Amino acid sequence: MSDYAAFARLERDGWWDADTARSYAEGFAAASAQCVPEMIRASGARPGSKALDLCCGHGIVAEGLLAAGARVTALDFSAAMLAMTAVRVPSVTLVRGDAMRLPFADDGFDVVTIGFGIPHVPDAAVTLAEANRVLRPGGRIVLSAWRDVGSAGAFGCVYGAVRDHGDPSVALPPGPDAHTFADPERAFPALREAGFRTPEIAVVESAWQVEDPAAPFDYFIDGTVRGAALLRPQSAERRAAIREAVAATVRREFGSTAPWRVPVPAAIVSALA
């Protein structure tokens, strides 16, 4: 069991905030949505499949599973996220719960999806083991994770600006690496350890198209919990410097004029129970 208690509190408090949840859905999640078709394809969901969408957020993966004909249950710990899912896909069964302690019987689902949720749980190994438990033998898990491409992507652009211009005394509590499960050398062993087999990976070149070169800063500070925890405590002067550095990197890396296509590439990892 990982010792990420402070991280767990940060995530719980942050994602319960309705403004943060809404900002994520309206901004950052434009990249997440581009990964849904590949997740549904990899899941093999079809009419009649019983699907569980863990860390369901505002319901975009659940919506894709439903469109494929699956009978969908969606779980999240955030009431704010579940409220948005209820509006998006009212026919889905919603459960407020913990992805590390699933309130479901063994072998009850054909598909488990986790759309960018793994970095938000304190212990991924426990969540994967729980997913394996509730999947029938031969069922499939599909999860997505952001790839680390340095300054050629949104994460490196923002966190590089924080490194160069932020107050070093502002730090996040220890927590999972956001990119672990986009790396097959780390993701595949973790899946096998949880009882899965034949893991596969696909890449999605997701991106934001923005009119403001500083938009990645805004997406992170307004629509992510870790980003807010790192950026909001900065002084006004440092926040302004970080935001301008993000804009400068976007102009340098992705073109001098609007609109800008800012890469937020992802990996889709799947395996059989």
Coordinates of C-alpha atoms in Angstrom, one line a residue:
M1 CA 0.0 0.0 0.0
S2 CA 1.4 3.4 -1.0
D3 CA 1.7 6.2 1.6
Y4 CA -0.1 8.9 -0.2
A5 CA -2.6 10.0 2.5
A6 CA -2.0 13.8 1.9
F7 CA -2.4 13.2 -1.9
A8 CA -5.6 11.4 -1.3
R9 CA -7.0 14.3 0.7
L10 CA -5.9 16.8 -1.9
E11 CA -7.7 14.8 -4.6
R12 CA -10.9 14.3 -2.6
D13 CA -11.2 17.9 -1.6
G14 CA -10.2 19.2 -5.1
W15 CA -12.6 17.1 -7.2
W16 CA -15.5 17.7 -4.9
D17 CA -15.3 21.3 -5.9
A18 CA -18.0 21.9 -8.5
D19 CA -16.1 24.8 -10.1
T20 CA -13.0 22.6 -10.6
A21 CA -15.0 19.8 -12.0
R22 CA -16.9 22.0 -14.4
S23 CA -13.7 23.8 -15.6
Y24 CA -12.1 20.4 -16.3
A25 CA -15.1 19.4 -18.3
E26 CA -15.2 22.6 -20.3
G27 CA -11.5 22.9 -21.0
F28 CA -8.9 20.3 -20.2
A29 CA -11.3 17.4 -21.2
A30 CA -11.3 18.4 -24.8
A31 CA -8.2 16.2 -25.1
S32 CA -9.8 13.5 -23.0
A33 CA -12.8 13.3 -25.3
Q34 CA -10.5 12.5 -28.3
C35 CA -9.5 9.3 -26.6
V36 CA -12.9 7.9 -26.1
P37 CA -13.4 6.2 -29.5
E38 CA -10.1 4.3 -29.1
M39 CA -11.1 3.3 -25.6
I40 CA -14.4 1.9 -26.8
R41 CA -12.8 0.1 -29.7
A42 CA -10.3 -1.5 -27.4
S43 CA -13.0 -2.5 -24.9
G44 CA -14.9 -4.6 -27.3
A45 CA -18.1 -3.3 -25.8
R46 CA -21.2 -4.3 -27.8
P47 CA -24.9 -4.5 -27.3
G48 CA -25.6 -6.3 -24.0
S49 CA -22.1 -6.0 -22.5
K50 CA -22.0 -5.1 -18.8
A51 CA -19.6 -2.3 -18.5
L52 CA -18.2 -0.5 -15.4
D53 CA -16.6 2.9 -15.9
L54 CA -14.4 3.7 -13.0
C55 CA -13.3 7.3 -12.1
C56 CA -16.1 8.2 -14.6
G57 CA -15.6 12.0 -14.3
H58 CA -18.2 13.9 -16.2
G59 CA -19.3 10.8 -18.2
I60 CA -17.7 10.9 -21.6
V61 CA -16.4 7.3 -21.5
A62 CA -19.7 6.1 -20.1
E63 CA -21.5 7.9 -22.9
G64 CA -19.3 6.1 -25.4
L65 CA -20.0 2.7 -23.8
L66 CA -23.7 3.4 -23.9
A67 CA -23.5 4.3 -27.6
A68 CA -21.9 0.9 -28.2
G69 CA -24.9 -0.7 -26.6
A70 CA -23.4 -1.6 -23.3
R71 CA -25.3 -1.6 -20.0
V72 CA -23.2 0.9 -18.0
T73 CA -22.5 1.5 -14.4
A74 CA -20.4 4.6 -13.7
L75 CA -18.5 5.1 -10.4
D76 CA -16.7 8.2 -9.0
F77 CA -16.0 9.6 -5.6
S78 CA -16.8 13.1 -6.7
A79 CA -20.5 14.1 -6.3
A80 CA -19.7 17.1 -8.6
M81 CA -18.6 14.8 -11.4
L82 CA -21.5 12.4 -10.9
A83 CA -23.9 15.3 -11.2
M84 CA -22.5 16.1 -14.6
T85 CA -22.6 12.4 -15.7
A86 CA -26.3 12.3 -14.6
V87 CA -27.1 15.1 -17.0
R88 CA -24.9 13.7 -19.9
V89 CA -26.1 10.1 -19.7
P90 CA -29.2 9.8 -17.5
S91 CA -29.8 6.1 -18.3
V92 CA -26.4 5.1 -16.7
T93 CA -26.4 3.6 -13.2
L94 CA -24.4 6.0 -11.0
V95 CA -22.5 4.9 -7.9
R96 CA -20.6 7.2 -5.6
G97 CA -17.7 5.1 -4.3
D98 CA -14.0 4.4 -4.0
A99 CA -12.1 2.8 -6.9
M100 CA -10.0 0.9 -4.4
R101 CA -13.0 -0.7 -2.7
L102 CA -15.5 -1.5 -5.3
P103 CA -19.1 -2.3 -4.1
F104 CA -19.6 -5.0 -6.7
A105 CA -19.6 -8.8 -6.7
D106 CA -16.9 -10.9 -8.3
D107 CA -17.1 -11.6 -12.1
G108 CA -19.9 -9.2 -12.7
F109 CA -18.7 -7.2 -15.6
D110 CA -17.5 -7.8 -19.2
V111 CA -15.6 -4.5 -19.4
V112 CA -14.0 -2.1 -17.0
T113 CA -12.8 1.3 -18.2
I114 CA -10.7 3.9 -16.4
G115 CA -10.5 7.2 -18.4
F116 CA -7.4 9.0 -17.0
G117 CA -8.4 8.0 -13.5
I118 CA -5.4 5.8 -12.4
P119 CA -3.1 8.8 -11.5
H120 CA -5.9 10.0 -9.2
V121 CA -6.1 6.9 -6.9
P122 CA -3.5 6.6 -4.1
D123 CA -2.7 3.0 -4.9
A124 CA -3.1 1.9 -8.5
A125 CA -2.3 -1.8 -7.7
V126 CA -5.3 -2.0 -5.4
T127 CA -7.6 -0.5 -8.1
L128 CA -6.3 -2.8 -10.7
A129 CA -6.8 -5.9 -8.5
E130 CA -10.3 -4.7 -7.8
A131 CA -11.0 -4.3 -11.5
N132 CA -9.7 -7.8 -12.1
R133 CA -12.0 -9.1 -9.3
V134 CA -15.2 -7.7 -10.7
L135 CA -14.4 -8.7 -14.3
R136 CA -15.5 -12.0 -15.6
P137 CA -12.7 -14.3 -16.8
G138 CA -11.9 -13.1 -20.3
G139 CA -13.3 -9.7 -19.7
R140 CA -11.3 -6.6 -20.6
I141 CA -9.9 -3.6 -18.8
V142 CA -9.1 -0.4 -20.8
L143 CA -7.4 2.6 -19.2
S144 CA -6.0 5.8 -20.6
A145 CA -3.0 7.9 -19.4
W146 CA -1.3 11.0 -20.5
R147 CA 2.1 10.5 -22.3
D148 CA 5.2 12.5 -21.2
V149 CA 6.6 14.2 -24.2
G150 CA 8.5 17.0 -22.5
S151 CA 8.1 20.6 -23.8
A152 CA 6.5 19.2 -27.0
G153 CA 3.3 18.7 -25.0
A154 CA 1.0 20.5 -22.6
F155 CA 2.3 18.9 -19.4
G156 CA 5.9 19.8 -20.1
C157 CA 5.0 23.3 -21.2
V158 CA 3.2 24.1 -17.9
Y159 CA 5.4 22.3 -15.5
G160 CA 8.5 23.5 -17.2
A161 CA 7.3 27.1 -16.7
V162 CA 6.6 26.3 -13.0
R163 CA 10.1 24.9 -12.6
D164 CA 11.7 28.0 -14.2
H165 CA 9.5 30.7 -12.7
G166 CA 7.6 29.3 -9.7
D167 CA 8.3 29.5 -6.0
P168 CA 10.3 26.3 -5.1
S169 CA 8.8 26.3 -1.6
V170 CA 5.3 25.5 -3.2
A171 CA 5.3 21.7 -3.6
L172 CA 2.7 19.0 -4.1
P173 CA 2.4 16.1 -1.6
P174 CA 3.9 12.8 -2.8
G175 CA 1.6 11.1 -5.3
P176 CA 1.5 8.8 -8.3
D177 CA 3.3 9.7 -11.4
A178 CA 0.7 11.0 -13.9
H179 CA 2.5 9.3 -16.8
T180 CA 3.3 5.8 -15.4
F181 CA 0.5 3.9 -17.2
A182 CA 1.4 5.5 -20.6
D183 CA 4.7 3.6 -20.4
P184 CA 4.4 -0.1 -21.4
E185 CA 7.5 -0.9 -19.5
R186 CA 5.8 0.1 -16.3
A187 CA 2.1 -0.4 -17.1
F188 CA 2.4 -4.0 -18.4
P189 CA 4.1 -5.4 -15.3
A190 CA 1.5 -3.6 -13.1
L191 CA -1.3 -5.2 -15.1
R192 CA 0.2 -8.6 -14.9
E193 CA 0.8 -8.3 -11.2
A194 CA -2.9 -7.6 -10.8
G195 CA -3.8 -10.8 -12.7
F196 CA -4.3 -9.4 -16.2
R197 CA -2.8 -11.0 -19.4
T198 CA -1.9 -10.0 -22.9
P199 CA -1.6 -6.2 -22.4
E200 CA -1.7 -4.0 -25.4
I201 CA -1.1 -0.3 -25.9
A202 CA -2.3 2.2 -28.6
V203 CA -1.3 5.9 -28.9
V204 CA -3.8 8.8 -29.5
E205 CA -2.4 12.1 -30.7
S206 CA -4.9 14.1 -28.7
A207 CA -4.5 17.9 -28.6
W208 CA -6.1 21.2 -27.6
Q209 CA -6.9 23.8 -30.3
V210 CA -6.8 27.2 -28.5
E211 CA -7.0 30.8 -29.5
D212 CA -5.0 32.0 -26.5
P213 CA -1.4 30.7 -26.2
A214 CA -1.7 30.8 -22.4
A215 CA -4.8 28.6 -22.4
P216 CA -2.8 25.5 -21.1
F217 CA -2.0 27.5 -17.9
D218 CA -5.7 28.3 -17.5
Y219 CA -6.7 24.7 -18.0
F220 CA -4.3 23.5 -15.4
I221 CA -5.0 26.1 -12.7
D222 CA -8.8 26.1 -13.1
G223 CA -9.5 22.5 -14.2
T224 CA -7.0 20.2 -12.4
V225 CA -6.4 19.5 -8.8
R226 CA -2.6 19.1 -8.9
G227 CA -2.3 22.1 -11.1
A228 CA -4.3 24.3 -8.8
A229 CA -2.4 23.2 -5.8
L230 CA 0.9 24.1 -7.4
L231 CA -0.2 27.3 -9.2
R232 CA -2.7 29.1 -6.9
P233 CA -0.4 29.5 -3.9
Q234 CA 2.2 31.3 -6.1
S235 CA 2.4 35.0 -5.7
A236 CA 0.6 37.1 -8.3
E237 CA 3.9 38.1 -9.8
R238 CA 5.1 34.5 -10.1
R239 CA 1.7 33.3 -11.5
A240 CA 1.9 36.0 -14.2
A241 CA 5.5 35.0 -15.1
I242 CA 4.5 31.3 -15.3
R243 CA 1.5 32.2 -17.5
E244 CA 3.6 34.3 -19.8
A245 CA 6.2 31.5 -20.0
V246 CA 3.6 29.0 -21.0
A247 CA 2.4 31.4 -23.8
A248 CA 5.9 31.9 -25.0
T249 CA 6.5 28.2 -25.2
V250 CA 3.3 27.6 -27.1
R251 CA 4.3 30.3 -29.6
R252 CA 7.8 28.9 -29.9
E253 CA 6.8 25.2 -30.2
F254 CA 3.5 25.3 -32.0
G255 CA 3.4 28.4 -34.2
S256 CA 3.4 32.2 -34.0
T257 CA -0.3 32.8 -34.6
A258 CA -3.7 31.5 -33.6
P259 CA -5.2 29.0 -33.5
W260 CA -2.6 26.8 -31.7
R261 CA -2.7 23.0 -31.6
V262 CA -1.2 22.0 -28.3
P263 CA -0.4 18.3 -28.0
V264 CA -1.8 16.4 -25.0
P265 CA -0.9 12.9 -26.3
A266 CA -2.3 9.8 -24.6
A267 CA -1.9 6.1 -24.4
I268 CA -4.8 3.6 -24.3
V269 CA -3.8 0.4 -22.5
S270 CA -5.9 -2.7 -22.4
A271 CA -5.6 -6.3 -21.1
L272 CA -7.7 -9.4 -20.5
A273 CA -8.8 -10.7 -17.1

